[in-house]
XYZ file of C-alpha atoms in Angstrom:
351
model
C 21.848 50.777 -7.227
C 22.457 48.365 -10.102
C 18.707 48.010 -10.708
C 18.316 51.809 -10.875
C 21.142 52.210 -13.419
C 19.671 49.509 -15.690
C 16.221 51.128 -15.536
C 17.670 54.568 -16.440
C 19.603 53.110 -19.363
C 16.439 51.469 -20.686
C 14.587 54.783 -20.423
C 17.345 56.689 -22.310
C 17.338 54.041 -25.048
C 13.569 54.345 -25.376
C 13.841 58.114 -25.782
C 16.527 57.807 -28.469
C 14.439 55.317 -30.450
C 11.331 57.449 -30.094
C 13.097 60.581 -31.354
C 14.427 58.760 -34.395
C 10.920 57.751 -35.419
C 10.957 54.141 -34.194
C 8.411 52.461 -31.948
C 8.381 53.473 -28.332
C 9.039 50.368 -26.290
C 7.423 49.853 -22.923
C 9.864 50.340 -20.076
C 9.469 47.675 -17.396
C 11.359 48.317 -14.162
C 13.459 45.384 -13.016
C 13.203 44.035 -9.513
C 15.898 42.174 -7.670
C 15.234 38.428 -7.620
C 13.003 38.422 -10.731
C 13.021 34.982 -12.389
C 10.758 33.126 -14.802
C 7.971 31.231 -13.088
C 8.385 27.440 -13.406
C 5.948 25.582 -15.623
C 3.694 23.292 -13.593
C 3.215 19.775 -14.969
C 1.468 16.736 -13.539
C 3.103 13.303 -13.238
C 0.967 10.235 -12.548
C 2.409 7.155 -10.848
C 0.601 3.943 -11.711
C 0.924 2.573 -8.163
C 1.673 3.785 -4.633
C 5.140 5.208 -4.155
C 7.991 2.734 -3.764
C 11.610 2.357 -4.837
C 10.679 2.113 -8.525
C 9.874 5.835 -8.470
C 13.294 6.770 -7.059
C 14.565 8.468 -10.270
C 11.627 10.894 -10.173
C 12.017 11.484 -6.445
C 15.709 12.222 -6.903
C 15.052 14.523 -9.863
C 12.861 16.516 -7.494
C 15.043 16.285 -4.372
C 18.187 17.079 -6.375
C 16.656 20.205 -7.904
C 16.818 18.817 -11.441
C 13.192 19.506 -12.312
C 13.454 23.069 -11.025
C 16.721 23.563 -12.933
C 14.757 22.707 -16.087
C 12.094 25.283 -15.184
C 9.525 22.685 -14.122
C 7.346 22.353 -11.045
C 6.211 18.726 -10.974
C 3.086 17.691 -9.096
C 2.285 14.019 -8.620
C -0.847 11.916 -8.290
C -1.436 8.190 -7.885
C -3.479 6.055 -10.281
C -4.928 2.627 -9.552
C -3.087 0.870 -12.386
C -1.120 1.431 -15.580
C -4.412 1.440 -17.496
C -5.755 4.207 -15.250
C -2.529 6.222 -15.569
C -2.606 5.929 -19.361
C -6.223 7.107 -19.409
C -5.309 10.198 -17.378
C -2.602 11.150 -19.866
C -4.824 10.331 -22.838
C -7.584 12.701 -21.708
C -5.183 15.465 -20.660
C -5.754 15.187 -16.910
C -2.031 14.477 -16.520
C 0.980 15.542 -18.579
C 3.203 12.540 -17.877
C 2.865 9.099 -16.342
C 5.101 6.177 -15.512
C 3.421 3.018 -16.829
C 4.155 -0.490 -18.033
C 4.938 -0.132 -21.734
C 3.171 -3.423 -22.457
C -0.033 -1.991 -21.001
C 0.472 0.951 -23.374
C 0.813 -1.441 -26.314
C -2.534 -3.012 -25.458
C -4.143 0.404 -24.907
C -3.072 1.611 -28.347
C -4.703 -1.440 -29.928
C -8.182 -0.302 -28.838
C -10.409 1.355 -31.453
C -10.174 5.144 -31.244
C -7.322 5.101 -28.718
C -5.528 8.422 -28.224
C -2.044 8.482 -29.818
C -0.213 8.289 -26.483
C 3.447 7.324 -26.815
C 6.334 6.516 -24.525
C 9.147 9.078 -24.581
C 11.579 7.470 -22.135
C 12.078 3.855 -21.022
C 13.153 3.487 -17.400
C 13.099 -0.320 -17.053
C 15.163 -1.744 -19.895
C 14.024 -5.195 -18.757
C 10.535 -5.851 -17.454
C 10.446 -7.096 -13.837
C 8.034 -9.948 -14.638
C 8.716 -13.106 -12.667
C 7.315 -16.223 -11.093
C 8.207 -16.417 -7.425
C 8.064 -19.938 -6.019
C 8.977 -21.991 -2.952
C 11.848 -24.404 -3.447
C 10.353 -26.489 -0.669
C 7.389 -27.029 -3.009
C 9.695 -28.595 -5.580
C 10.319 -25.567 -7.820
C 13.855 -24.486 -8.612
C 13.636 -23.764 -12.334
C 10.866 -22.838 -14.743
C 10.594 -26.447 -15.956
C 9.544 -27.446 -12.445
C 6.254 -25.538 -12.875
C 4.788 -28.574 -14.645
C 1.945 -29.856 -12.478
C 2.196 -26.996 -9.967
C -0.315 -24.350 -8.903
C 0.201 -20.716 -9.898
C -1.546 -17.809 -8.188
C -2.168 -14.806 -10.420
C -3.244 -11.519 -8.866
C -6.081 -9.619 -10.503
C -4.676 -7.094 -12.974
C -1.211 -8.663 -12.851
C 0.899 -7.651 -15.841
C 3.337 -10.560 -15.713
C 0.713 -13.079 -16.813
C 0.434 -11.389 -20.213
C 3.881 -12.659 -21.152
C 3.496 -16.053 -19.485
C 1.994 -17.802 -22.567
C 5.011 -16.808 -24.682
C 7.545 -17.746 -22.003
C 5.848 -21.087 -21.344
C 5.809 -21.869 -25.059
C 9.426 -20.830 -25.511
C 10.497 -23.093 -22.640
C 8.426 -26.123 -23.602
C 5.849 -25.828 -20.824
C 2.226 -26.654 -21.579
C -0.071 -24.003 -20.131
C -2.629 -26.709 -19.314
C -0.065 -28.433 -17.080
C 0.019 -25.477 -14.678
C -3.032 -24.987 -12.484
C -3.708 -21.261 -12.639
C -6.000 -19.466 -10.200
C -6.913 -15.800 -9.902
C -6.355 -14.311 -6.470
C -6.450 -10.876 -4.871
C -3.205 -8.937 -4.896
C -3.616 -8.435 -1.159
C -3.292 -12.181 -0.466
C -0.677 -13.091 -3.091
C 2.320 -13.252 -0.757
C 0.343 -14.589 2.254
C -1.023 -17.483 0.169
C 2.434 -18.453 -1.076
C 3.857 -18.068 2.395
C 1.132 -20.363 3.767
C 1.641 -22.937 1.022
C -1.833 -22.462 -0.492
C -0.206 -22.108 -3.922
C 3.160 -23.321 -5.167
C 4.099 -20.110 -6.949
C 2.799 -16.633 -7.835
C 3.371 -14.223 -10.690
C 4.517 -10.717 -9.929
C 7.405 -8.294 -10.092
C 10.756 -9.683 -9.002
C 11.570 -6.664 -6.844
C 8.184 -6.735 -5.101
C 6.905 -10.230 -4.371
C 10.235 -11.869 -3.559
C 11.316 -9.107 -1.179
C 7.852 -8.928 0.384
C 8.026 -12.656 1.105
C 11.417 -12.362 2.757
C 9.994 -9.520 4.819
C 7.206 -11.890 5.887
C 9.768 -14.345 7.202
C 10.072 -16.781 4.285
C 13.747 -17.878 4.193
C 15.611 -16.418 1.239
C 17.104 -19.821 0.393
C 13.580 -21.238 0.022
C 12.608 -18.744 -2.676
C 13.082 -19.307 -6.390
C 12.779 -16.036 -8.338
C 12.258 -17.082 -11.953
C 12.738 -13.857 -13.881
C 11.109 -13.959 -17.292
C 14.087 -12.045 -18.712
C 16.277 -15.040 -17.866
C 13.972 -17.316 -19.856
C 13.769 -15.412 -23.132
C 11.367 -12.559 -22.372
C 12.180 -9.576 -24.612
C 9.794 -7.108 -22.971
C 10.740 -3.646 -21.805
C 9.145 -2.450 -18.578
C 8.197 0.884 -17.050
C 8.298 3.898 -19.334
C 7.377 7.579 -19.232
C 4.456 8.514 -21.468
C 3.587 12.069 -22.440
C 0.320 13.794 -23.236
C -0.064 13.998 -27.028
C -1.264 17.570 -26.632
C 1.782 18.596 -24.584
C 4.193 16.742 -26.878
C 2.732 18.526 -29.896
C 2.426 22.020 -28.435
C 5.451 22.129 -26.112
C 8.021 19.543 -27.216
C 10.776 21.386 -25.352
C 8.897 20.813 -22.087
C 8.955 17.076 -22.732
C 12.682 17.238 -23.499
C 13.360 19.119 -20.268
C 11.341 16.606 -18.245
C 13.242 13.692 -19.804
C 16.612 15.348 -19.128
C 15.704 15.768 -15.465
C 14.642 12.110 -15.181
C 17.912 10.978 -16.768
C 19.772 13.072 -14.199
C 17.638 11.633 -11.407
C 18.376 8.096 -12.583
C 22.095 8.806 -12.512
C 21.757 10.087 -8.948
C 19.950 6.877 -7.973
C 22.661 4.693 -9.477
C 25.403 6.759 -7.847
C 23.868 6.760 -4.357
C 21.076 4.174 -3.875
C 21.112 4.579 -0.113
C 20.309 8.278 -0.310
C 17.672 7.622 -2.971
C 15.976 4.972 -0.828
C 15.948 7.396 2.073
C 14.340 10.123 -0.047
C 11.650 7.678 -1.190
C 10.887 6.519 2.354
C 10.640 10.128 3.534
C 7.686 10.484 1.157
C 6.004 7.199 2.105
C 3.653 6.393 4.947
C 5.398 3.899 7.175
C 8.034 2.814 4.672
C 11.175 0.887 5.619
C 14.488 2.295 4.415
C 16.169 -1.116 4.466
C 13.323 -2.704 2.497
C 13.228 0.027 -0.141
C 17.020 -0.006 -0.460
C 16.863 -3.756 -1.112
C 14.170 -3.174 -3.736
C 16.113 -0.352 -5.354
C 19.330 -2.360 -5.512
C 17.427 -5.163 -7.293
C 15.824 -2.680 -9.701
C 19.152 -1.091 -10.629
C 20.795 -4.480 -11.129
C 18.004 -6.327 -12.942
C 15.870 -3.703 -14.664
C 17.761 -0.454 -15.246
C 21.498 -0.978 -15.597
C 21.479 -3.737 -18.220
C 24.100 -4.531 -20.822
C 21.943 -2.787 -23.432
C 21.808 0.393 -21.346
C 25.540 0.327 -20.730
C 26.005 0.060 -24.475
C 23.334 2.416 -25.815
C 22.567 4.742 -22.915
C 19.434 4.978 -20.819
C 15.944 5.767 -22.042
C 15.853 4.330 -25.543
C 14.913 1.011 -27.096
C 16.280 -1.311 -29.743
C 13.643 -1.533 -32.460
C 14.286 -5.166 -33.396
C 14.027 -6.305 -29.792
C 10.867 -4.276 -29.328
C 9.283 -5.927 -32.358
C 10.097 -9.344 -30.895
C 8.537 -8.322 -27.589
C 5.328 -7.376 -29.395
C 5.273 -10.834 -30.993
C 5.614 -12.375 -27.539
C 2.794 -10.239 -26.179
C 0.601 -11.412 -29.055
C 0.716 -14.954 -27.600
C -1.651 -13.659 -24.911
C -4.146 -12.470 -27.544
C -3.966 -11.265 -31.103
C -3.942 -7.556 -31.930
C -6.660 -5.839 -33.906
C -3.788 -4.122 -35.696
C -0.281 -5.135 -34.756
C 1.618 -2.070 -33.518
C 5.154 -1.238 -34.556
C 7.926 0.576 -32.741
C 7.038 4.054 -34.055
C 3.422 3.600 -32.927
C 4.467 3.180 -29.302
C 7.793 4.956 -28.784
C 8.925 8.431 -29.865
C 12.665 8.999 -29.514
C 12.706 12.653 -30.610
C 12.623 13.857 -26.996
C 15.760 11.982 -25.946
C 19.096 13.793 -25.803
C 21.981 12.419 -27.910
C 23.582 9.241 -26.636
C 26.415 11.090 -24.871
C 23.737 12.712 -22.715
C 22.238 9.330 -21.826
C 25.265 7.237 -21.006
C 25.231 6.174 -17.356
C 27.948 7.897 -15.370
């Protein structure tokens, strides 16, 4: 009955306007349940789903994307470099990637102007994971030891700067390239003394393989002077230019999803595992707890809110990255990160 009355009123108004010489507007009948169709966007993950993607999973499971008028589809890339390429060529609208991989991408001639719009990991998860039984308890103990580095590993890019900062000669550490598939098995078997990797991945994987927790030394680069930020959301330059409000809505939903993760990690881990093939809830909850503690909920985030960066720290992190190879043109903060899509700080403070 209500729909009929509204339609009649629209028709009467149209007649009145038409008689008075104005334009005759089209009369569109209303239908119960009419609502704007959500905008479909594509999000690329740079690796198979695990606890690190929990904020995006919770933004979806908690209805935050849909509340922002977005329908988010996901796809999996083979690496951060692959995910960046998908966003650069417009195949994907957003991606979660290592911001240091983005810095290197932007240094290539003719690189698309892809920028990060939200930083999820305020501290990069780079680490060396070692066996105490092999004589390694601190970073200084790496002198004379063997280090396994998985192909495509991102941690090794900051290793030259961290070694230099801590008085370790790179030549004193025997470095060998290994397959990512055998990284943990080789350390577990004692074929190498230590491996590079992400603190929330390798260390927990090793414990899952039966290596005693008290025999593992997790040497987080952040504890030894590493300034690097970690995973960040990048946006398609075309989307950011044509539909900036869409980027803002996506970021708001991710902030909400991150708050849900921090508030209830157990539920978040369960939602992630429900979307995995053969995942372990206990394992992903352990990963997620480490991520929240070490990478997301830092003192800087508690002070400044989630998602942003401190420009001076970022500049120092670029200098550290340069120890792994000089830039063709050294990037600056504004070249890599665009803060215009973030809400004000009171909308980013962690609840």
